[in-house]
mmCIF file of C-alpha atoms and ligand atoms in Angstrom:
data_model
loop_
_atom_site.group_PDB
_atom_site.id
_atom_site.type_symbol
_atom_site.label_atom_id
_atom_site.label_comp_id
_atom_site.label_asym_id
_atom_site.label_seq_id
_atom_site.Cartn_x
_atom_site.Cartn_y
_atom_site.Cartn_z
ATOM 1 C CA UNK A 1 -63.823 -2.208 133.223
ATOM 2 C CA UNK A 2 -66.511 -4.512 134.587
ATOM 3 C CA UNK A 3 -65.621 -7.990 135.809
ATOM 4 C CA UNK A 4 -68.463 -10.417 136.518
ATOM 5 C CA UNK A 5 -68.327 -13.101 139.230
ATOM 6 C CA UNK A 6 -69.048 -15.832 136.666
ATOM 7 C CA UNK A 7 -66.962 -16.302 133.527
ATOM 8 C CA UNK A 8 -69.427 -14.108 131.630
ATOM 9 C CA UNK A 9 -72.663 -12.155 132.032
ATOM 10 C CA UNK A 10 -75.813 -13.920 130.895
ATOM 11 C CA UNK A 11 -78.185 -12.138 128.514
ATOM 12 C CA UNK A 12 -80.430 -10.677 131.255
ATOM 13 C CA UNK A 13 -77.479 -9.421 133.292
ATOM 14 C CA UNK A 14 -75.880 -7.916 130.205
ATOM 15 C CA UNK A 15 -79.093 -6.087 129.384
ATOM 16 C CA UNK A 16 -79.356 -4.736 132.944
ATOM 17 C CA UNK A 17 -75.772 -3.413 132.840
ATOM 18 C CA UNK A 18 -76.322 -1.965 129.367
ATOM 19 C CA UNK A 19 -79.410 -0.113 130.564
ATOM 20 C CA UNK A 20 -77.461 1.454 133.426
ATOM 21 C CA UNK A 21 -74.498 2.610 131.322
ATOM 22 C CA UNK A 22 -76.879 3.884 128.644
ATOM 23 C CA UNK A 23 -78.375 6.337 131.163
ATOM 24 C CA UNK A 24 -74.898 7.899 131.429
ATOM 25 C CA UNK A 25 -74.295 7.941 127.656
ATOM 26 C CA UNK A 26 -71.775 5.143 127.934
ATOM 27 C CA UNK A 27 -71.689 1.731 126.314
ATOM 28 C CA UNK A 28 -69.936 -1.529 127.067
ATOM 29 C CA UNK A 29 -67.826 -3.809 124.951
ATOM 30 C CA UNK A 30 -67.501 -7.500 125.708
ATOM 31 C CA UNK A 31 -63.929 -8.774 125.539
ATOM 32 C CA UNK A 32 -63.632 -12.488 125.429
ATOM 33 C CA UNK A 33 -60.542 -13.816 127.206
ATOM 34 C CA UNK A 34 -59.876 -17.556 127.110
ATOM 35 C CA UNK A 35 -61.360 -18.135 130.553
ATOM 36 C CA UNK A 36 -63.081 -14.921 131.539
ATOM 37 C CA UNK A 37 -65.091 -12.242 129.749
ATOM 38 C CA UNK A 38 -64.519 -8.671 130.846
ATOM 39 C CA UNK A 39 -66.559 -5.632 129.802
ATOM 40 C CA UNK A 40 -64.896 -2.372 128.877
ATOM 41 C CA UNK A 41 -66.811 0.798 129.646
ATOM 42 C CA UNK A 42 -66.742 3.175 126.708
ATOM 43 C CA UNK A 43 -67.588 6.865 126.975
ATOM 44 C CA UNK A 44 -67.171 9.258 129.870
ATOM 45 C CA UNK A 45 -66.768 6.749 132.638
ATOM 46 C CA UNK A 46 -66.147 9.198 135.453
ATOM 47 C CA UNK A 47 -69.722 8.978 136.769
ATOM 48 C CA UNK A 48 -69.453 7.802 140.381
ATOM 49 C CA UNK A 49 -73.162 6.951 140.532
ATOM 50 C CA UNK A 50 -72.928 4.714 137.478
ATOM 51 C CA UNK A 51 -69.993 2.893 139.066
ATOM 52 C CA UNK A 52 -71.812 2.371 142.339
ATOM 53 C CA UNK A 53 -74.930 1.064 140.637
ATOM 54 C CA UNK A 54 -72.970 -1.497 138.604
ATOM 55 C CA UNK A 55 -70.747 -2.482 141.532
ATOM 56 C CA UNK A 56 -73.896 -3.035 143.604
ATOM 57 C CA UNK A 57 -75.248 -5.750 141.285
ATOM 58 C CA UNK A 58 -75.032 -9.164 142.937
ATOM 59 C CA UNK A 59 -73.328 -10.823 139.981
ATOM 60 C CA UNK A 60 -70.542 -8.231 139.571
ATOM 61 C CA UNK A 61 -67.143 -8.939 141.139
ATOM 62 C CA UNK A 62 -65.458 -5.611 140.455
ATOM 63 C CA UNK A 63 -65.700 -2.356 138.542
ATOM 64 C CA UNK A 64 -62.357 -0.723 137.826
ATOM 65 C CA UNK A 65 -61.527 2.742 136.568
ATOM 66 C CA UNK A 66 -58.025 3.016 135.206
ATOM 67 C CA UNK A 67 -56.551 6.393 134.373
ATOM 68 C CA UNK A 68 -54.529 5.301 131.401
ATOM 69 C CA UNK A 69 -54.423 6.067 127.695
ATOM 70 C CA UNK A 70 -54.718 2.325 127.171
ATOM 71 C CA UNK A 71 -57.197 0.949 129.681
ATOM 72 C CA UNK A 72 -57.242 -2.610 128.366
ATOM 73 C CA UNK A 73 -53.552 -3.021 127.581
ATOM 74 C CA UNK A 74 -52.538 -1.513 130.929
ATOM 75 C CA UNK A 75 -50.736 -3.736 133.432
ATOM 76 C CA UNK A 76 -53.406 -2.793 135.982
ATOM 77 C CA UNK A 77 -56.344 -3.768 133.775
ATOM 78 C CA UNK A 78 -58.541 -6.778 134.396
ATOM 79 C CA UNK A 79 -56.752 -8.444 131.499
ATOM 80 C CA UNK A 80 -53.425 -8.395 133.369
ATOM 81 C CA UNK A 81 -53.653 -12.152 133.954
ATOM 82 C CA UNK A 82 -54.576 -12.818 130.344
ATOM 83 C CA UNK A 83 -52.244 -15.239 128.607
ATOM 84 C CA UNK A 84 -51.807 -15.251 124.873
ATOM 85 C CA UNK A 85 -51.825 -18.775 123.462
ATOM 86 C CA UNK A 86 -50.722 -19.709 119.990
ATOM 87 C CA UNK A 87 -51.499 -23.194 118.717
ATOM 88 C CA UNK A 88 -51.951 -24.380 122.302
ATOM 89 C CA UNK A 89 -48.635 -22.922 123.551
ATOM 90 C CA UNK A 90 -48.717 -20.116 126.105
ATOM 91 C CA UNK A 91 -46.439 -17.324 124.961
ATOM 92 C CA UNK A 92 -43.754 -16.351 127.458
ATOM 93 C CA UNK A 93 -44.102 -19.318 129.812
ATOM 94 C CA UNK A 94 -41.104 -21.564 130.582
ATOM 95 C CA UNK A 95 -39.028 -20.625 127.532
ATOM 96 C CA UNK A 96 -38.895 -18.096 124.706
ATOM 97 C CA UNK A 97 -41.621 -18.449 122.075
ATOM 98 C CA UNK A 98 -39.872 -18.634 118.711
ATOM 99 C CA UNK A 99 -41.431 -17.780 115.359
ATOM 100 C CA UNK A 100 -39.175 -18.634 112.427
ATOM 101 C CA UNK A 101 -39.315 -18.804 108.659
ATOM 102 C CA UNK A 102 -38.456 -17.013 105.448
ATOM 103 C CA UNK A 103 -39.251 -13.358 104.846
ATOM 104 C CA UNK A 104 -41.235 -14.241 101.748
ATOM 105 C CA UNK A 105 -42.685 -17.496 100.462
ATOM 106 C CA UNK A 106 -41.600 -18.154 96.877
ATOM 107 C CA UNK A 107 -44.821 -19.295 95.191
ATOM 108 C CA UNK A 108 -42.797 -20.983 92.465
ATOM 109 C CA UNK A 109 -40.687 -23.107 94.823
ATOM 110 C CA UNK A 110 -43.009 -24.705 97.375
ATOM 111 C CA UNK A 111 -40.374 -27.301 98.232
ATOM 112 C CA UNK A 112 -37.934 -24.637 99.476
ATOM 113 C CA UNK A 113 -40.556 -23.410 101.948
ATOM 114 C CA UNK A 114 -41.636 -26.895 102.997
ATOM 115 C CA UNK A 115 -38.063 -28.090 103.540
ATOM 116 C CA UNK A 116 -37.358 -24.954 105.569
ATOM 117 C CA UNK A 117 -40.485 -25.552 107.638
ATOM 118 C CA UNK A 118 -39.503 -29.135 108.484
ATOM 119 C CA UNK A 119 -35.918 -28.128 109.297
ATOM 120 C CA UNK A 120 -37.200 -25.343 111.565
ATOM 121 C CA UNK A 121 -39.533 -27.685 113.361
ATOM 122 C CA UNK A 122 -36.554 -29.916 113.998
ATOM 123 C CA UNK A 123 -34.606 -26.861 115.201
ATOM 124 C CA UNK A 124 -37.305 -26.239 117.826
ATOM 125 C CA UNK A 125 -39.354 -23.270 116.625
ATOM 126 C CA UNK A 126 -42.892 -22.834 118.004
ATOM 127 C CA UNK A 127 -44.450 -21.229 114.921
ATOM 128 C CA UNK A 128 -43.686 -20.730 111.241
ATOM 129 C CA UNK A 129 -43.628 -17.368 109.524
ATOM 130 C CA UNK A 130 -43.705 -16.587 105.821
ATOM 131 C CA UNK A 131 -44.773 -13.573 103.801
ATOM 132 C CA UNK A 132 -47.673 -14.217 101.435
ATOM 133 C CA UNK A 133 -48.345 -10.517 100.692
ATOM 134 C CA UNK A 134 -45.397 -8.160 101.052
ATOM 135 C CA UNK A 135 -45.254 -4.453 101.903
ATOM 136 C CA UNK A 136 -42.324 -3.452 99.702
ATOM 137 C CA UNK A 137 -40.722 -0.025 99.764
ATOM 138 C CA UNK A 138 -39.946 -0.446 96.076
ATOM 139 C CA UNK A 139 -43.251 -0.666 94.171
ATOM 140 C CA UNK A 140 -41.572 -2.774 91.466
ATOM 141 C CA UNK A 141 -40.341 -5.465 93.880
ATOM 142 C CA UNK A 142 -42.262 -8.724 94.278
ATOM 143 C CA UNK A 143 -45.541 -7.886 96.056
ATOM 144 C CA UNK A 144 -46.781 -11.344 97.018
ATOM 145 C CA UNK A 145 -49.122 -13.926 95.591
ATOM 146 C CA UNK A 146 -52.290 -15.594 96.923
ATOM 147 C CA UNK A 147 -50.797 -18.921 95.800
ATOM 148 C CA UNK A 148 -48.284 -18.711 98.636
ATOM 149 C CA UNK A 149 -51.005 -19.160 101.251
ATOM 150 C CA UNK A 150 -51.562 -22.747 100.058
ATOM 151 C CA UNK A 151 -47.881 -23.455 100.648
ATOM 152 C CA UNK A 152 -47.820 -22.221 104.237
ATOM 153 C CA UNK A 153 -51.097 -24.029 104.966
ATOM 154 C CA UNK A 154 -49.501 -27.216 103.728
ATOM 155 C CA UNK A 155 -46.497 -26.548 105.970
ATOM 156 C CA UNK A 156 -48.845 -26.155 108.952
ATOM 157 C CA UNK A 157 -50.553 -29.422 108.093
ATOM 158 C CA UNK A 158 -47.283 -31.325 107.653
ATOM 159 C CA UNK A 159 -45.468 -29.934 110.702
ATOM 160 C CA UNK A 160 -48.395 -29.264 113.043
ATOM 161 C CA UNK A 161 -46.894 -25.834 113.788
ATOM 162 C CA UNK A 162 -49.043 -22.671 113.935
ATOM 163 C CA UNK A 163 -48.419 -20.073 111.215
ATOM 164 C CA UNK A 164 -47.804 -16.319 111.088
ATOM 165 C CA UNK A 165 -48.719 -14.233 108.018
ATOM 166 C CA UNK A 166 -48.684 -10.463 107.562
ATOM 167 C CA UNK A 167 -52.009 -8.931 106.521
ATOM 168 C CA UNK A 168 -52.020 -5.507 104.911
ATOM 169 C CA UNK A 169 -55.651 -4.916 103.996
ATOM 170 C CA UNK A 170 -59.214 -6.214 104.292
ATOM 171 C CA UNK A 171 -58.829 -8.690 101.429
ATOM 172 C CA UNK A 172 -55.721 -10.224 103.018
ATOM 173 C CA UNK A 173 -57.528 -10.325 106.351
ATOM 174 C CA UNK A 174 -60.543 -12.161 104.942
ATOM 175 C CA UNK A 175 -58.348 -14.787 103.281
ATOM 176 C CA UNK A 176 -56.196 -15.192 106.409
ATOM 177 C CA UNK A 177 -59.219 -15.566 108.692
ATOM 178 C CA UNK A 178 -60.837 -18.046 106.298
ATOM 179 C CA UNK A 179 -57.620 -20.066 106.501
ATOM 180 C CA UNK A 180 -57.655 -19.779 110.330
ATOM 181 C CA UNK A 181 -54.156 -18.306 110.322
ATOM 182 C CA UNK A 182 -52.837 -18.554 113.892
ATOM 183 C CA UNK A 183 -50.930 -15.249 113.991
ATOM 184 C CA UNK A 184 -52.020 -12.218 111.987
ATOM 185 C CA UNK A 185 -48.945 -10.024 111.649
ATOM 186 C CA UNK A 186 -49.350 -6.270 111.318
ATOM 187 C CA UNK A 187 -46.201 -4.837 109.781
ATOM 188 C CA UNK A 188 -44.361 -1.704 110.771
ATOM 189 C CA UNK A 189 -45.851 0.228 107.861
ATOM 190 C CA UNK A 190 -49.388 -0.435 109.111
ATOM 191 C CA UNK A 191 -48.491 -0.203 112.797
ATOM 192 C CA UNK A 192 -50.504 2.996 113.184
ATOM 193 C CA UNK A 193 -53.203 2.244 110.598
ATOM 194 C CA UNK A 194 -56.006 2.518 113.122
ATOM 195 C CA UNK A 195 -58.818 1.556 110.750
ATOM 196 C CA UNK A 196 -56.987 -1.645 109.825
ATOM 197 C CA UNK A 197 -56.238 -2.368 113.487
ATOM 198 C CA UNK A 198 -59.916 -1.918 114.398
ATOM 199 C CA UNK A 199 -60.986 -4.146 111.544
ATOM 200 C CA UNK A 200 -58.518 -6.872 112.510
ATOM 201 C CA UNK A 201 -59.538 -6.704 116.163
ATOM 202 C CA UNK A 202 -63.227 -6.887 115.296
ATOM 203 C CA UNK A 203 -63.042 -9.652 112.721
ATOM 204 C CA UNK A 204 -60.653 -11.821 114.730
ATOM 205 C CA UNK A 205 -62.604 -11.380 118.010
ATOM 206 C CA UNK A 206 -63.551 -14.746 119.482
ATOM 207 C CA UNK A 207 -61.328 -16.680 117.031
ATOM 208 C CA UNK A 208 -58.088 -18.547 117.761
ATOM 209 C CA UNK A 209 -56.106 -15.983 115.736
ATOM 210 C CA UNK A 210 -53.648 -13.828 117.679
ATOM 211 C CA UNK A 211 -52.112 -10.616 116.397
ATOM 212 C CA UNK A 212 -48.392 -9.803 116.249
ATOM 213 C CA UNK A 213 -48.212 -6.019 116.114
ATOM 214 C CA UNK A 214 -44.889 -4.616 114.937
ATOM 215 C CA UNK A 215 -43.619 -1.322 116.307
ATOM 216 C CA UNK A 216 -44.001 1.685 113.987
ATOM 217 C CA UNK A 217 -40.551 2.285 112.559
ATOM 218 C CA UNK A 218 -40.745 6.023 112.977
ATOM 219 C CA UNK A 219 -39.757 5.646 116.606
ATOM 220 C CA UNK A 220 -43.180 4.963 118.081
ATOM 221 C CA UNK A 221 -42.870 5.721 121.799
ATOM 222 C CA UNK A 222 -43.783 2.926 124.252
ATOM 223 C CA UNK A 223 -47.137 4.624 124.855
ATOM 224 C CA UNK A 224 -47.919 5.115 121.185
ATOM 225 C CA UNK A 225 -47.044 1.475 120.533
ATOM 226 C CA UNK A 226 -49.219 0.168 123.372
ATOM 227 C CA UNK A 227 -52.075 2.502 122.409
ATOM 228 C CA UNK A 228 -52.002 1.072 118.861
ATOM 229 C CA UNK A 229 -52.400 -2.406 120.351
ATOM 230 C CA UNK A 230 -55.309 -1.057 122.411
ATOM 231 C CA UNK A 231 -57.251 -0.630 119.147
ATOM 232 C CA UNK A 232 -57.028 -4.384 118.557
ATOM 233 C CA UNK A 233 -58.077 -5.293 122.076
ATOM 234 C CA UNK A 234 -60.809 -2.654 122.256
ATOM 235 C CA UNK A 235 -62.233 -4.048 119.027
ATOM 236 C CA UNK A 236 -62.513 -7.449 120.692
ATOM 237 C CA UNK A 237 -59.292 -9.498 120.391
ATOM 238 C CA UNK A 238 -57.127 -9.595 123.546
ATOM 239 C CA UNK A 239 -54.596 -12.010 121.991
ATOM 240 C CA UNK A 240 -52.018 -9.425 121.090
ATOM 241 C CA UNK A 241 -48.218 -9.585 121.074
ATOM 242 C CA UNK A 242 -45.985 -6.514 120.772
ATOM 243 C CA UNK A 243 -43.080 -6.785 118.336
ATOM 244 C CA UNK A 244 -40.211 -4.267 118.424
ATOM 245 C CA UNK A 245 -38.359 -4.533 115.089
ATOM 246 C CA UNK A 246 -35.993 -1.580 114.942
ATOM 247 C CA UNK A 247 -36.693 2.058 114.129
ATOM 248 C CA UNK A 248 -35.513 4.649 111.625
ATOM 249 C CA UNK A 249 -33.118 6.368 111.100
ATOM 250 C CA UNK A 250 -30.890 3.289 111.035
ATOM 251 C CA UNK A 251 -27.742 2.961 113.058
ATOM 252 C CA UNK A 252 -25.066 3.193 110.360
ATOM 253 C CA UNK A 253 -24.333 -0.394 109.356
ATOM 254 C CA UNK A 254 -27.584 -1.875 110.623
ATOM 255 C CA UNK A 255 -30.874 -2.046 108.733
ATOM 256 C CA UNK A 256 -32.694 -0.061 111.431
ATOM 257 C CA UNK A 257 -31.909 1.260 114.874
ATOM 258 C CA UNK A 258 -32.036 -1.810 117.136
ATOM 259 C CA UNK A 259 -34.686 -1.355 119.824
ATOM 260 C CA UNK A 260 -34.853 -4.532 121.876
ATOM 261 C CA UNK A 261 -34.118 -2.342 124.904
ATOM 262 C CA UNK A 262 -37.707 -1.032 124.704
ATOM 263 C CA UNK A 263 -38.852 -4.427 126.048
ATOM 264 C CA UNK A 264 -38.742 -3.717 129.818
ATOM 265 C CA UNK A 265 -40.496 -0.380 129.246
ATOM 266 C CA UNK A 266 -43.344 -2.121 127.434
ATOM 267 C CA UNK A 267 -43.529 -4.879 130.005
ATOM 268 C CA UNK A 268 -43.670 -2.479 132.919
ATOM 269 C CA UNK A 269 -46.678 -0.708 131.375
ATOM 270 C CA UNK A 270 -48.581 -3.533 129.704
ATOM 271 C CA UNK A 271 -49.321 -7.206 130.277
ATOM 272 C CA UNK A 272 -48.951 -8.105 126.592
ATOM 273 C CA UNK A 273 -46.130 -10.466 125.641
ATOM 274 C CA UNK A 274 -43.193 -8.895 123.807
ATOM 275 C CA UNK A 275 -41.819 -10.834 120.840
ATOM 276 C CA UNK A 276 -38.753 -9.100 119.407
ATOM 277 C CA UNK A 277 -37.860 -9.264 115.695
ATOM 278 C CA UNK A 278 -34.057 -9.042 115.479
ATOM 279 C CA UNK A 279 -34.042 -9.718 111.712
ATOM 280 C CA UNK A 280 -35.510 -6.409 110.558
ATOM 281 C CA UNK A 281 -33.760 -4.621 113.397
ATOM 282 C CA UNK A 282 -30.112 -5.390 112.591
ATOM 283 C CA UNK A 283 -30.747 -6.736 109.095
ATOM 284 C CA UNK A 284 -27.686 -8.984 108.823
ATOM 285 C CA UNK A 285 -27.571 -12.691 109.617
ATOM 286 C CA UNK A 286 -24.273 -12.333 111.508
ATOM 287 C CA UNK A 287 -25.785 -10.094 114.211
ATOM 288 C CA UNK A 288 -29.040 -11.998 114.773
ATOM 289 C CA UNK A 289 -27.730 -14.160 117.620
ATOM 290 C CA UNK A 290 -26.398 -11.211 119.655
ATOM 291 C CA UNK A 291 -29.575 -9.195 119.124
ATOM 292 C CA UNK A 292 -31.730 -12.184 120.106
ATOM 293 C CA UNK A 293 -29.752 -12.827 123.294
ATOM 294 C CA UNK A 294 -29.955 -9.176 124.132
ATOM 295 C CA UNK A 295 -33.742 -9.196 123.628
ATOM 296 C CA UNK A 296 -34.145 -12.186 125.942
ATOM 297 C CA UNK A 297 -31.852 -10.575 128.511
ATOM 298 C CA UNK A 298 -34.079 -7.484 128.408
ATOM 299 C CA UNK A 299 -37.088 -9.653 129.246
ATOM 300 C CA UNK A 300 -38.606 -10.548 125.855
ATOM 301 C CA UNK A 301 -41.121 -13.400 125.818
ATOM 302 C CA UNK A 302 -40.188 -14.514 122.341
ATOM 303 C CA UNK A 303 -38.527 -13.784 119.031
ATOM 304 C CA UNK A 304 -39.620 -13.599 115.399
ATOM 305 C CA UNK A 305 -36.635 -14.486 113.220
ATOM 306 C CA UNK A 306 -36.209 -14.846 109.478
ATOM 307 C CA UNK A 307 -34.764 -18.204 108.608
ATOM 308 C CA UNK A 308 -34.331 -20.037 105.316
ATOM 309 C CA UNK A 309 -32.825 -23.377 104.401
ATOM 310 C CA UNK A 310 -30.814 -21.663 101.669
ATOM 311 C CA UNK A 311 -30.877 -17.890 102.333
ATOM 312 C CA UNK A 312 -29.260 -17.033 98.993
ATOM 313 C CA UNK A 313 -32.281 -18.491 97.199
ATOM 314 C CA UNK A 314 -34.805 -16.386 99.149
ATOM 315 C CA UNK A 315 -36.863 -13.830 97.220
ATOM 316 C CA UNK A 316 -37.373 -11.359 100.120
ATOM 317 C CA UNK A 317 -34.924 -10.165 102.767
ATOM 318 C CA UNK A 318 -33.495 -13.645 103.197
ATOM 319 C CA UNK A 319 -30.185 -13.363 101.308
ATOM 320 C CA UNK A 320 -29.125 -10.580 103.720
ATOM 321 C CA UNK A 321 -30.680 -11.464 107.019
ATOM 322 C CA UNK A 322 -32.050 -15.014 107.209
ATOM 323 C CA UNK A 323 -30.212 -17.479 109.405
ATOM 324 C CA UNK A 324 -30.148 -21.182 108.526
ATOM 325 C CA UNK A 325 -32.163 -23.754 110.483
ATOM 326 C CA UNK A 326 -28.971 -25.116 112.055
ATOM 327 C CA UNK A 327 -28.047 -21.612 113.244
ATOM 328 C CA UNK A 328 -31.617 -21.338 114.526
ATOM 329 C CA UNK A 329 -31.166 -24.494 116.580
ATOM 330 C CA UNK A 330 -28.044 -23.088 118.250
ATOM 331 C CA UNK A 331 -29.772 -19.750 118.781
ATOM 332 C CA UNK A 332 -32.773 -21.366 120.463
ATOM 333 C CA UNK A 333 -30.550 -23.281 122.880
ATOM 334 C CA UNK A 334 -28.513 -20.179 123.722
ATOM 335 C CA UNK A 335 -31.664 -18.129 124.232
ATOM 336 C CA UNK A 336 -33.125 -20.791 126.506
ATOM 337 C CA UNK A 337 -29.921 -20.581 128.586
ATOM 338 C CA UNK A 338 -30.201 -16.802 128.712
ATOM 339 C CA UNK A 339 -33.843 -17.156 129.761
ATOM 340 C CA UNK A 340 -32.901 -19.447 132.672
ATOM 341 C CA UNK A 341 -30.100 -17.116 133.665
ATOM 342 C CA UNK A 342 -32.552 -14.214 133.662
ATOM 343 C CA UNK A 343 -34.796 -16.030 136.110
ATOM 344 C CA UNK A 344 -31.868 -17.094 138.320
ATOM 345 C CA UNK A 345 -30.721 -13.491 138.548
ATOM 346 C CA UNK A 346 -34.260 -12.367 139.336
ATOM 347 C CA UNK A 347 -34.646 -14.969 142.128
HETATM 348 C C1 PEP B 401 -41.526 -8.872 107.605
HETATM 349 O O1 PEP B 401 -41.771 -9.378 108.719
HETATM 350 O O2 PEP B 401 -41.076 -9.503 106.632
HETATM 351 C C2 PEP B 401 -41.696 -7.405 107.456
HETATM 352 C C3 PEP B 401 -41.940 -6.833 106.295
HETATM 353 O O3 PEP B 401 -41.613 -6.790 108.634
HETATM 354 P P1 PEP B 401 -41.689 -5.227 109.030
HETATM 355 O O4 PEP B 401 -43.116 -4.858 108.918
HETATM 356 O O5 PEP B 401 -41.158 -5.209 110.423
HETATM 357 O O6 PEP B 401 -40.797 -4.483 108.046
HETATM 358 MN MN1 MN B 402 -38.675 -9.454 105.859
#
């Protein structure tokens, strides 16, 4: 990893560095943070001479070699100070970052989504979620509809809140990037789809769109999970959040095996914010509060929670697992208390 003294290398400096690394069959990739550009070294970067030559350039602050399967996501990387911002809010600063909204947007009932969005804004969420395209286990279930994107865009316009939409393929990605979707969600089924991750990272590089990467449900280990996120960052977008959402096989009675306890393991290895999804983890509205508090106690930076103004009318997972906006309001206050308690204990 190469860190320049200025916020980025100018064209002549970049060329000079490129010429050096090229001699050693390496290449560099520019990663644009909000304040500082860093340059990842790709290839066999164990050449001491190459390091010395780059480190010796007057405009270079530091050259780092990190022995890690995920050089950019690693806590020790030059991105360790990087802060993910969504719609102008820094994730994980001062209080939990809360994403809320229905599992699935009903394209035939825009008012249900819009009323939910306003009620959630009032409840204190930081971002709105809503499935436009849905990865359904049952191929005959509702699969989504492009029309739904108009509804969530209207909700963003009316509430001023950033929006989170799952993208499953290149077509979804193009539409979501055209709409400047604030959070591109990668679902658990695509959590290890490396070509999609690379494509998302590349096409969202330098944009305001962050990525919420869910944990693979087949018990992705902390390292496998972080390495998947590395694909996004290595392709150019450092605005990545890790989202544990439960694993299979489920704990009898829950939808999945709750995994919020993975949070401190992720945070000790990587700088990326952890935003836990309790909804798909426990899968029942009655357990969402406990799972959310537990996630915050474990050190989570935020939560992604399914919420609907009238869960029974939802067309996705909502009838089972969505909480109402008034329950969301209570949950947010309780989680803020837990957050403060966490810091008092740490002090
Ligand atoms: C969702 O967020 O509605 C969803 C399908 O999530 P997951 O990928 O975690 O199942
Ligand atoms: Mn869902």
